[in-house]
Coordinates of C-alpha atoms (C1' of nucleotides) in Angstrom, one line a residue:
Chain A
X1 CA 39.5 61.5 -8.4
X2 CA 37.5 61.7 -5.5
X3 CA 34.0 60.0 -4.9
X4 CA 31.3 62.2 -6.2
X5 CA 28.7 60.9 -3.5
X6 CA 31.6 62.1 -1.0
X7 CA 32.0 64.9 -2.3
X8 CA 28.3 65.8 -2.8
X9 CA 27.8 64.9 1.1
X10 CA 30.9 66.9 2.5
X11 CA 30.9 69.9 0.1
X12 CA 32.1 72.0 3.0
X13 CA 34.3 70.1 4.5
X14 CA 36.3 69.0 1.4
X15 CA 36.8 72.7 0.5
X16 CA 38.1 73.7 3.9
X17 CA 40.3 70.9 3.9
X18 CA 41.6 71.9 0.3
X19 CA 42.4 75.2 0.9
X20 CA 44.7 77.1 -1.4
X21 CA 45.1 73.8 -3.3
X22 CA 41.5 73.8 -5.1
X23 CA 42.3 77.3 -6.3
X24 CA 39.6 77.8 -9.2
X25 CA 37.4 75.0 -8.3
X26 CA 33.8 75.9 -8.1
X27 CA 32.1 74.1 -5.2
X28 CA 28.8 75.6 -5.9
X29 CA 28.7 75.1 -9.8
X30 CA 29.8 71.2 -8.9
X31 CA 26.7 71.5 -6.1
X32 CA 24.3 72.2 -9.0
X33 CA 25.6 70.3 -12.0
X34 CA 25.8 67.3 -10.0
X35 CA 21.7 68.2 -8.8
X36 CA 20.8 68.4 -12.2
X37 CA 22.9 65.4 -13.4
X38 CA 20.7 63.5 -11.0
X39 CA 17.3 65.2 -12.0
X40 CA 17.9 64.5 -15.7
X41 CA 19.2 61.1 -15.0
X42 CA 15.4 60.1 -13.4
X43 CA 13.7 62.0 -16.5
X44 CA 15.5 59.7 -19.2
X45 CA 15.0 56.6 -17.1
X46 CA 11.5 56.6 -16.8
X47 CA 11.0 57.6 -20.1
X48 CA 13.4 54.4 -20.6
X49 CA 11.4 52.2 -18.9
X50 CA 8.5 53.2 -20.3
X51 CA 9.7 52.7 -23.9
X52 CA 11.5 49.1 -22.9
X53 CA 7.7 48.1 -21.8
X54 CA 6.1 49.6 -25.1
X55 CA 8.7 47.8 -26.8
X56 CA 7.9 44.8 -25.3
X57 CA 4.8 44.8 -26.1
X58 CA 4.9 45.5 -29.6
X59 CA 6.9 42.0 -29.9
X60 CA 3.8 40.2 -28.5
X61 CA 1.1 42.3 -30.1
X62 CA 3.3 41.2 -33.8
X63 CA 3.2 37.6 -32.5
X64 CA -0.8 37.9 -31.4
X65 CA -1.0 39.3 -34.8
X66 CA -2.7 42.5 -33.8
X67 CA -0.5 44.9 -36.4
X68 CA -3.1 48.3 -35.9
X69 CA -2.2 47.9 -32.4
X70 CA 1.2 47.6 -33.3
X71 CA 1.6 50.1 -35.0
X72 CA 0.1 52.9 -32.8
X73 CA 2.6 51.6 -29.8
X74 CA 5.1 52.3 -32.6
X75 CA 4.3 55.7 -33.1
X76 CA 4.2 55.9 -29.6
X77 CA 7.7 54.5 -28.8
X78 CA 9.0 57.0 -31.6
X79 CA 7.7 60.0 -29.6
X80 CA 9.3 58.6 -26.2
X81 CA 12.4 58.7 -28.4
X82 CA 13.0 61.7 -29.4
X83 CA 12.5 63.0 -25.8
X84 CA 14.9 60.9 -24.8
X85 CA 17.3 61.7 -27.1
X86 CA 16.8 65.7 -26.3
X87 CA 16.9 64.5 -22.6
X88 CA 20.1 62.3 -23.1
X89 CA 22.1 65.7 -25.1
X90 CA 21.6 67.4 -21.9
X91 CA 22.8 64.6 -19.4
X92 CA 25.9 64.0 -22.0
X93 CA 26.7 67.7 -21.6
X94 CA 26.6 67.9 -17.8
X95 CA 28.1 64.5 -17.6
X96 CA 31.1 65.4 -19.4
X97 CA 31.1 68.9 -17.4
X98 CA 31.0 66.9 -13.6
X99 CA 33.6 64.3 -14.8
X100 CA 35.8 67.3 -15.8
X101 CA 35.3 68.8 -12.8
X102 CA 35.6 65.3 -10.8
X103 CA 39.0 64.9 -12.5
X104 CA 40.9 68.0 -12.0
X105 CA 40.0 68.3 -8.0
X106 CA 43.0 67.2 -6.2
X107 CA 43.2 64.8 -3.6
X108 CA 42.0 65.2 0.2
X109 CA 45.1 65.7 2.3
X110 CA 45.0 63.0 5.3
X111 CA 44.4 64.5 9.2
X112 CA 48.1 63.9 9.7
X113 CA 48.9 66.5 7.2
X114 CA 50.4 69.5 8.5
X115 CA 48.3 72.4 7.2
X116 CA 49.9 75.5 5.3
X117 CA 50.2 77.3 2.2
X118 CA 54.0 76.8 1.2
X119 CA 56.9 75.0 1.3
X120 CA 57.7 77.0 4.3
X121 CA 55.4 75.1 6.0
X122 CA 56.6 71.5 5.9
X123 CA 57.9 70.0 8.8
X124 CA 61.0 68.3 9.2
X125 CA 60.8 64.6 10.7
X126 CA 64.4 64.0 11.1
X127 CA 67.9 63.6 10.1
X128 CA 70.4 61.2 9.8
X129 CA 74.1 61.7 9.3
X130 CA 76.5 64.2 9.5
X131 CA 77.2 66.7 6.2
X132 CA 80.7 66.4 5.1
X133 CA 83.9 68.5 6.5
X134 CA 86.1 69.8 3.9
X135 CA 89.5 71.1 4.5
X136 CA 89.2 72.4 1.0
X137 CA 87.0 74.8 -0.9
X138 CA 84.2 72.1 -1.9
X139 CA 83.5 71.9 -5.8
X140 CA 79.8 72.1 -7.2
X141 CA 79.3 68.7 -9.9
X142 CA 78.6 70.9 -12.3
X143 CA 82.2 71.9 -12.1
X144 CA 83.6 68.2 -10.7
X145 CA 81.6 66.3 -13.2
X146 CA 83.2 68.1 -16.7
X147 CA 86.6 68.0 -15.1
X148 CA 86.4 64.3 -14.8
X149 CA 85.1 64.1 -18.1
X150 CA 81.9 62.3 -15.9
X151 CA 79.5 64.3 -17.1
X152 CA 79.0 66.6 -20.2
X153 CA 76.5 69.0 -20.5
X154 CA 77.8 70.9 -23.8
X155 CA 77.2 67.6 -25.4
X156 CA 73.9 67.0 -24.3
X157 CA 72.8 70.3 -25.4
X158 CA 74.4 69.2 -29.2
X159 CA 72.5 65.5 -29.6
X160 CA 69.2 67.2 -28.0
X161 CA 68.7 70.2 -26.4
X162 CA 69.4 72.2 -22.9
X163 CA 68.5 70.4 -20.1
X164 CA 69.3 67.1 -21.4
X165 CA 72.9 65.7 -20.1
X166 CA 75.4 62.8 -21.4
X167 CA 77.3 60.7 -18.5
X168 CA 80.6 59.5 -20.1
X169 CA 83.1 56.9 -18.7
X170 CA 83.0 56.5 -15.1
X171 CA 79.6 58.5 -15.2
X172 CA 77.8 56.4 -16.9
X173 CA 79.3 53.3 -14.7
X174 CA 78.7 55.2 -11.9
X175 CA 74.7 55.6 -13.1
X176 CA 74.6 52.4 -13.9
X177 CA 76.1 51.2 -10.4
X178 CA 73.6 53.3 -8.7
X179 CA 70.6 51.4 -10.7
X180 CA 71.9 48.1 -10.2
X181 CA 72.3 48.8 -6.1
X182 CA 69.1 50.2 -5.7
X183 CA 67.3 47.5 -7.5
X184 CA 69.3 44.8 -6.0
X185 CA 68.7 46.4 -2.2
X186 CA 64.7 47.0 -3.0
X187 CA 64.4 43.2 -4.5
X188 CA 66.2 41.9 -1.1
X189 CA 63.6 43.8 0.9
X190 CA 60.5 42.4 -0.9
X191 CA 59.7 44.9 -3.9
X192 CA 59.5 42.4 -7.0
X193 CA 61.1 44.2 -10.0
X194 CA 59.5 45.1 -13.1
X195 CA 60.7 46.4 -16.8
X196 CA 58.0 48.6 -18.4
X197 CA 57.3 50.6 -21.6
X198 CA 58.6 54.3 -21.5
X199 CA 55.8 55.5 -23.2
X200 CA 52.1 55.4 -22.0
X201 CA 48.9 56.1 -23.9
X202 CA 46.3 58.8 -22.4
X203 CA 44.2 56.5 -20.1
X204 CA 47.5 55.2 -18.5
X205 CA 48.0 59.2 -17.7
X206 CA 44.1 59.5 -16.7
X207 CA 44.8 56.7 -14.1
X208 CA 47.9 58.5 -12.4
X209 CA 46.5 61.9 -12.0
X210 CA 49.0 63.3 -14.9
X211 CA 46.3 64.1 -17.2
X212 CA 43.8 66.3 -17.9
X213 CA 45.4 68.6 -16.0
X214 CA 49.3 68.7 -16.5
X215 CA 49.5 67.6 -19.6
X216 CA 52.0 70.6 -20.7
X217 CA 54.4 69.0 -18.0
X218 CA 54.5 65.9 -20.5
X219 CA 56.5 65.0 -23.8
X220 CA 53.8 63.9 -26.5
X221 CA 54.6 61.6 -29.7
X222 CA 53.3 62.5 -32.9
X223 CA 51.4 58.8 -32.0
X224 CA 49.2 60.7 -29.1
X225 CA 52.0 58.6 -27.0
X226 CA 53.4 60.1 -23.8
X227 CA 57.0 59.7 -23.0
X228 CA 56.9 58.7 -19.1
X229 CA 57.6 61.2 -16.6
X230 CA 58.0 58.7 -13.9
X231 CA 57.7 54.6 -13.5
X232 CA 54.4 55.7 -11.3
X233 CA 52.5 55.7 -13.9
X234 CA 53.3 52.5 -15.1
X235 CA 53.8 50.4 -12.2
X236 CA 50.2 51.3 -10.6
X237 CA 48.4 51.5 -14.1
X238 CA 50.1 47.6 -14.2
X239 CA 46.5 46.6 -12.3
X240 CA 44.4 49.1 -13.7
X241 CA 40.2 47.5 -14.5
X242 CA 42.0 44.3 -12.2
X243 CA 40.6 43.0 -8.9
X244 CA 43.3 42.1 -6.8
X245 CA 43.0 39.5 -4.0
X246 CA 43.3 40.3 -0.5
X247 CA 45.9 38.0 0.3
X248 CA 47.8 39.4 -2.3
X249 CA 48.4 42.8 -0.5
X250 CA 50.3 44.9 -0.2
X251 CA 51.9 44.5 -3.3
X252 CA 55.4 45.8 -3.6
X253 CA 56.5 46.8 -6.8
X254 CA 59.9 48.5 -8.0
X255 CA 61.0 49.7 -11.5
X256 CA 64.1 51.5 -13.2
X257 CA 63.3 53.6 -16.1
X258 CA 64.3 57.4 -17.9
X259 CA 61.9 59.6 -16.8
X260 CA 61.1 62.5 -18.9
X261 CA 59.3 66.0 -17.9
X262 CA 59.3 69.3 -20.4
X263 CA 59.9 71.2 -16.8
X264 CA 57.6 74.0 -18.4
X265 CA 57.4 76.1 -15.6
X266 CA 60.2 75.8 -14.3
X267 CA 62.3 78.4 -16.5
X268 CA 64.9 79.9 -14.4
X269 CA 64.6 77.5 -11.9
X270 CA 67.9 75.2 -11.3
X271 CA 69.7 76.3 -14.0
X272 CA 72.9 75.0 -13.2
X273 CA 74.6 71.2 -13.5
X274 CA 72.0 68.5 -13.8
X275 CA 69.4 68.6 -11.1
X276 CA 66.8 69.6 -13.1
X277 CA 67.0 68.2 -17.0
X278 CA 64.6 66.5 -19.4
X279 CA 65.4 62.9 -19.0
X280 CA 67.0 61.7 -16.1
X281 CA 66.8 58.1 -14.4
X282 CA 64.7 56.8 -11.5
X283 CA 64.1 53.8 -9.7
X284 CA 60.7 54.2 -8.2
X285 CA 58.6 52.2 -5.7
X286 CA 55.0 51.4 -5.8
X287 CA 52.6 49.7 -3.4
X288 CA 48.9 48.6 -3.4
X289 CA 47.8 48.2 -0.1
X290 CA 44.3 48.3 1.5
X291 CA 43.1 51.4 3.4
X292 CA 43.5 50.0 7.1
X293 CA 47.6 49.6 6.4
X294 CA 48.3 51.7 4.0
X295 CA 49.5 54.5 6.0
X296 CA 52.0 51.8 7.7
X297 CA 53.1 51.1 4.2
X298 CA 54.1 55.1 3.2
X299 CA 56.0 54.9 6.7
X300 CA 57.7 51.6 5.7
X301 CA 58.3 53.3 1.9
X302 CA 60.3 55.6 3.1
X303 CA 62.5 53.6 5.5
X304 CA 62.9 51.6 2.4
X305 CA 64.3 54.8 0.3
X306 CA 66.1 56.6 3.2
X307 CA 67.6 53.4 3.5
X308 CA 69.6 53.4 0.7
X309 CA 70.5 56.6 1.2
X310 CA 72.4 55.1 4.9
X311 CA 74.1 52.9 3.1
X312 CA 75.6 55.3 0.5
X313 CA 76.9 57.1 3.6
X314 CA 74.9 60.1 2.5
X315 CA 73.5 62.8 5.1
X316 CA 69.6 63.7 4.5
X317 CA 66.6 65.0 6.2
X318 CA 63.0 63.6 5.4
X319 CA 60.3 66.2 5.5
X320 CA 56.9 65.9 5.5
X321 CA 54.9 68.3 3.1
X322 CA 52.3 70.5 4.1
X323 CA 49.1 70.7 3.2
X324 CA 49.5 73.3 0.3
X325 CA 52.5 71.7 -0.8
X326 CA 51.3 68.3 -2.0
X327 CA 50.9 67.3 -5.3
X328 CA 47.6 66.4 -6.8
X329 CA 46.5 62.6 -5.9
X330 CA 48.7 62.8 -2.8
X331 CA 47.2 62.4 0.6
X332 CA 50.2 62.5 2.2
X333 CA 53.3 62.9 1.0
X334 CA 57.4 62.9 2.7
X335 CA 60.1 64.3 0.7
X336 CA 63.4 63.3 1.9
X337 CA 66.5 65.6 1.1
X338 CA 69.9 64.5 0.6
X339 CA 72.6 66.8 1.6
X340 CA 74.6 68.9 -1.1
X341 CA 77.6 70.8 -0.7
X342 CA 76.8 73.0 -3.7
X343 CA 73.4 74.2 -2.3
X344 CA 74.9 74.4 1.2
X345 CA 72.0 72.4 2.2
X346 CA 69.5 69.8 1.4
X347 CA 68.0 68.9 -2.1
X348 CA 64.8 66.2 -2.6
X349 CA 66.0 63.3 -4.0
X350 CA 62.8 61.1 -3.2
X351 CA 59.5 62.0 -2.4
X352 CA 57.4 59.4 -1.1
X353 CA 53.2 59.6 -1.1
X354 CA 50.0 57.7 0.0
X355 CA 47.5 58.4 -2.8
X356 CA 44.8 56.4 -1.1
X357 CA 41.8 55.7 -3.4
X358 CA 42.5 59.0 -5.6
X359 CA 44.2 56.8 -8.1
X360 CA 42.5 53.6 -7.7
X361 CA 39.0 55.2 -8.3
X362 CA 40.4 56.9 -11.4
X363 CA 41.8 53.4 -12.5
X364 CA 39.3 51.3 -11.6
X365 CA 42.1 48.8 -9.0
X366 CA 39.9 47.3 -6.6
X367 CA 40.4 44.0 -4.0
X368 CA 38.4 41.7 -2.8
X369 CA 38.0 39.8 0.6
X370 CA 35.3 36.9 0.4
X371 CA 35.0 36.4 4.0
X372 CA 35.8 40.2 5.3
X373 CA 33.2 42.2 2.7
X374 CA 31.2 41.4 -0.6
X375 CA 32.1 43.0 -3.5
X376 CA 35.1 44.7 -4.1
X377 CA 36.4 47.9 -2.5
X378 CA 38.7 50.8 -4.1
X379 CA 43.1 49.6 -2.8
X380 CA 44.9 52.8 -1.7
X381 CA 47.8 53.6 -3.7
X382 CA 51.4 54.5 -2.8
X383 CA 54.8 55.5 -4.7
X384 CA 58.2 56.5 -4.2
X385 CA 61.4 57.6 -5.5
X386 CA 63.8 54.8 -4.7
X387 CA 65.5 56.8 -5.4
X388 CA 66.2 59.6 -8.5
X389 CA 69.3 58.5 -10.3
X390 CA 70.6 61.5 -10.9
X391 CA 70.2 63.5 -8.3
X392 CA 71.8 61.2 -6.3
X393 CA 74.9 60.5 -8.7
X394 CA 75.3 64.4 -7.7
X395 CA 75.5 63.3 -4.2
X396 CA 77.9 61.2 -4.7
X397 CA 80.4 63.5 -6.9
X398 CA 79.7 66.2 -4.1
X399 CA 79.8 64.6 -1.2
X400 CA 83.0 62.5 -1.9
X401 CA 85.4 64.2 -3.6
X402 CA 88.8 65.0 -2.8
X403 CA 91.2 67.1 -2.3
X404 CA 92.4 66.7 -5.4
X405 CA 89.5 66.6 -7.5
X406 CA 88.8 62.9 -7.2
X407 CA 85.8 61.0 -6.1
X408 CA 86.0 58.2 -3.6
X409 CA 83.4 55.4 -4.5
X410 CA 81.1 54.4 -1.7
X411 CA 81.8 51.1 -0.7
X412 CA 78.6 49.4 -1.4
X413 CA 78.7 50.6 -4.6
X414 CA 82.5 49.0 -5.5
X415 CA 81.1 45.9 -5.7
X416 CA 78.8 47.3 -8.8
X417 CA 82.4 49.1 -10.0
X418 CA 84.4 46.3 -10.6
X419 CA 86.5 46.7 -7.3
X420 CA 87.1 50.4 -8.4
X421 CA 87.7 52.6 -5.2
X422 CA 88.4 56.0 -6.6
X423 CA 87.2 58.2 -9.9
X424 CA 89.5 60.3 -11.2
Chain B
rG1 C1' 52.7 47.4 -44.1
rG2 C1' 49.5 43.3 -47.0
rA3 C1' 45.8 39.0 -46.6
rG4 C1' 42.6 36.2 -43.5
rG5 C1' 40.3 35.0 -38.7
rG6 C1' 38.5 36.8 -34.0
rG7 C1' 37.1 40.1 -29.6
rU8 C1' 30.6 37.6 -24.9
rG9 C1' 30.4 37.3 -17.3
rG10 C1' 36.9 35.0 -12.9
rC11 C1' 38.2 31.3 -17.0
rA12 C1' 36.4 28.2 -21.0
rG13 C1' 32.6 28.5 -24.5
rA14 C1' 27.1 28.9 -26.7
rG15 C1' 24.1 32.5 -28.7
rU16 C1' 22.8 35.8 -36.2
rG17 C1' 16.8 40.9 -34.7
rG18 C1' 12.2 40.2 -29.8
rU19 C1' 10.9 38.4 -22.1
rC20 C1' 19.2 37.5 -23.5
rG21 C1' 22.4 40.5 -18.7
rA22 C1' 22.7 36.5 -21.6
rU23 C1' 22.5 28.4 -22.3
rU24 C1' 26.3 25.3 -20.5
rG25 C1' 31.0 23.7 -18.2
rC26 C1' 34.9 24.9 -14.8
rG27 C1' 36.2 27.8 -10.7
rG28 C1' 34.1 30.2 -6.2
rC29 C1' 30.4 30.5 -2.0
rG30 C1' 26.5 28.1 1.0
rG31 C1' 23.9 23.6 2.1
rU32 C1' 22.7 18.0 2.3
rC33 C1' 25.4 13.6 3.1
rU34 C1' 30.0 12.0 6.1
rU35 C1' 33.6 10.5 12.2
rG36 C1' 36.5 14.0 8.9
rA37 C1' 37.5 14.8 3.9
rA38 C1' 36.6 13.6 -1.2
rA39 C1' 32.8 12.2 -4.4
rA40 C1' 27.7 13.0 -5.4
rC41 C1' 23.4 16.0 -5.1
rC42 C1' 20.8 21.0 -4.2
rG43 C1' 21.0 26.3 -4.2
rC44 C1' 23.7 30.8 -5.0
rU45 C1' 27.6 33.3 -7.7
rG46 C1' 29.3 40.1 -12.9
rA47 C1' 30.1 45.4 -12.8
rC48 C1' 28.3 50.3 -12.6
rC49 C1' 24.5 54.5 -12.2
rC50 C1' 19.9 56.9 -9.9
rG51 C1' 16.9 56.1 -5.5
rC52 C1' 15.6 56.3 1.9
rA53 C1' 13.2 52.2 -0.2
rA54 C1' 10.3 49.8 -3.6
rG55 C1' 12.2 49.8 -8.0
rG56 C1' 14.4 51.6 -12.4
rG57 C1' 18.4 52.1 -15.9
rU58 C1' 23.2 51.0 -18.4
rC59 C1' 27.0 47.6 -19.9
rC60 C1' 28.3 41.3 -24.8
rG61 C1' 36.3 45.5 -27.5
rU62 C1' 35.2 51.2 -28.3
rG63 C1' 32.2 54.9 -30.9
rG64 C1' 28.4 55.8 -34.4
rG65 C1' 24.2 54.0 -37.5
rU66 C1' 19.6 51.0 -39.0
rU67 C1' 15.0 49.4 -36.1
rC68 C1' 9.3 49.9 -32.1
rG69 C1' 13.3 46.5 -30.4
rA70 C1' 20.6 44.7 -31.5
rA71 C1' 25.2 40.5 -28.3
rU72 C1' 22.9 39.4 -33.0
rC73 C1' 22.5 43.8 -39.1
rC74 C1' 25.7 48.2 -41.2
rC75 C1' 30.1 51.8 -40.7
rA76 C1' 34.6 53.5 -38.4
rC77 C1' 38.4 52.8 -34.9
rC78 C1' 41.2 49.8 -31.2
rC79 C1' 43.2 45.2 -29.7
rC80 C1' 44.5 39.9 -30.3
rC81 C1' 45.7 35.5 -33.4
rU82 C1' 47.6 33.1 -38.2
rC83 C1' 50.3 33.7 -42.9
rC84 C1' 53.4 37.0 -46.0
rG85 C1' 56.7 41.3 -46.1
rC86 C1' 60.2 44.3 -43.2
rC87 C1' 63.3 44.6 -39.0
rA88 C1' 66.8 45.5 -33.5

RNA sequence: GGAGGGGUGGCAGAGUGGUCGAUUGCGGCGGUCUUGAAAACCGCUGACCCGCAAGGGUCCGUGGGUUCGAAUCCCACCCCCUCCGCCA
């Protein structure tokens, strides 16, 4: 959400900077709701105040014993009323229509943001490592993974639906290897770990950005519960209404859970093997930072996630997205791509953003520095993949196999194998 | 799920219709005193909205209702605690 006083005072500049991505959004209606939001709000206050000082004086007139009098302030009170209340169904009305309209504009996309309209136009930021050369016609996992008996999508299908998956023998160590390792690196390198619910009621959504807007992306319980679609949403709403202390920040906050998405729009769309399914597992990062560092912090986020991918010996790319690209409370935002033999090129398996104060006005997470400011000022926001389980169990299956249809285990991960070198 | 109790400012805890946004204690900030510190004493100390400002308004779990007026009365819902039941 952005600041409405902001907004109000840089109208112009906010919509050029939007672009393409406030598609739909009505400056000018905002403009004028938000004029006669502030009109109406002066009509029921003084008509407020006026009815606080009548009612005031009622109190002592009753005391003074002077009922006739009383009673005509009374009457008069009763009149003031009912204007109010007319007055007050109005404000409620445009209220609700500027707080809609407050929370379905995206976020403002930082100065460093490359501008464009598409994917096309991100901009690579580097690489690291070398894709792998195969003396052998490379298999896709979608193939490996049911050979090995690793992964099995017919059964998936059976105990849910399409798009959901089950991981069998060395799979689901594998899965489980790749959890333990990232949370294990991330806790050596200063994010404290959490373990949170995997469902979250509406204002938890509210304070992420998920909802109003994209609630069709969501899965919904017959409670009016939401099944998580990432440990985001958790892990920042952890300190939503809280006042953090400055000497507390930044905050560094890591988390594995299922993540779960109905992928509505994307029919069609990565069809094949499990890069795209229902529920899949993530370990994500989160940070609170104030505003002066936390652009440092989304750079040192994503040395934290491209990190593991160096140690799993895994070539990637980090991009960063443009300005039409972004998601919604993103300010900036780096993907990074990991490289896969079966798409002949590189995939997202983490994506990285600064939300600044989008999500921390929408859930109230504030900080406050006694000596620096008085009060308490909005902290910026930041979270990252650390990276998708399953995406990156992919990597793995692709990137090391064999000849022969086996999989060699990265070495840091034997360790969370049992010793074990090879799947076959 | 059943029965009972309760949700007030950073925390603790008063307040059952009228200057209560709210007594008091703790904590925090500033000051006096002190070589320094502690103690003691004095003062300050919630958030949000509209406004250039003066000022005004809202907020005592949430939402309704009664009343000229509600933290205080009524209704619904949410949450917490205790006991019982059930249960991984």
């Amino acid at each position: 959400m952005l600041d409405a006083r902001y907004l109000r005072d840089n109208l112009d500049a906010v919509r050029t900077a939007l672009g393409g991505r406030s598609a739909g959004w009505d400056f000018d209606r905002f403009a004028s709701l938000d004029e006669e939001r502030r009109r109406l709000i002066g009509e029921v206050e003084s008509r407020q105040a006026r009815r606080n000082e009548a009612s005031r004086s009622i109190g002592e007139l009753m005391k003074a014993g002077k009922r006739d009098e009383a009673e005509a302030a009374k009457s008069e009170v009763r009149a003031v009323n009912e204007e109010i209340e007319t007055l007050d169904a109005q404000l409620a009305a445009i209220d609700a229509d500027v707080r809609e309209m407050l929370l379905t504009i995206p976020n403002v996309p930082d100065e460093s943001v490359p501008v464009g309209t598409s994917e096309d136009d991100n901009v690579e930021v580097r690489r690291w490592g070398t894709p792998p050369a195969f003396d052998f016609e490379p298999k896709a996992h979608w193939d490996l993974g049911p050979e090995l008996g690793v992964i099995d999508f017919e059964r998936g299908v059976k105990l849910a639906k399409s798009r959901f998956i089950v991981l069998g023998r060395d799979g689901a160590r594998l899965n489980r290897a790749l959890i333990n390792f990232m949370l294990d690196t991330h806790g050596a390198r200063g994010y404290a770990e959490w373990a949170v619910p995997a469902m979250a009621n509406a204002d938890t959504l509210l304070g992420t950005g998920q909802l109003p807007k994209f609630e069709e992306d969501l899965f919904r319980t017959s409670e009016g519960l939401y099944l998580i679609p990432t440990a985001e949403v958790q892990l920042t709403n952890l300190h939503r209404d809280e006042v953090l202390e400055a000497e507390t920040l930044p905050r560094q906050y890591c988390a594995y859970t299922p993540c779960f998405r109905e992928e509505a729009g994307a029919a069609g769309r990565d069809t094949r093997g499990m890069i795209r399914v229902h529920q899949f597992d993530k370990v994500e990062l989160v940070k609170f930072a104030t505003p002066e560092t936390s652009m440092d912090a989304l750079e040192g986020m994503v040395t934290d996630a491209e990190f593991i991918l160096q140690q799993l010996g895994l070539a990637y790319r980090t991009i960063v997205l443009c300005t039409g690209d972004m998601g919604f409370s993103a300010a900036k935002t780096y993907d990074i791509e990991v490289w896969l033999p079966s798409y002949d090129g590189y995939k997202e398996i983490s994506s990285c953003s600064n939300c600044t104060d989008f999500q921390a006005r929408r859930a109230g997470i504030k900080y406050r520095s006694p000596g620096e400011f008085k009060g308490s000022r909005l902290v910026h926001t930041l979270n990252g993949s650390g990276l998708a389980v399953g995406r990156t169990l992919v990597a793995v299956l692709e990137n090391y196999q064999q000849a022969d249809g086996s999989i060699v285990v990265p070495e840091v991960l034997r360790p969370y194998m049992g010793g074990q070198e090879v799947i076959r």
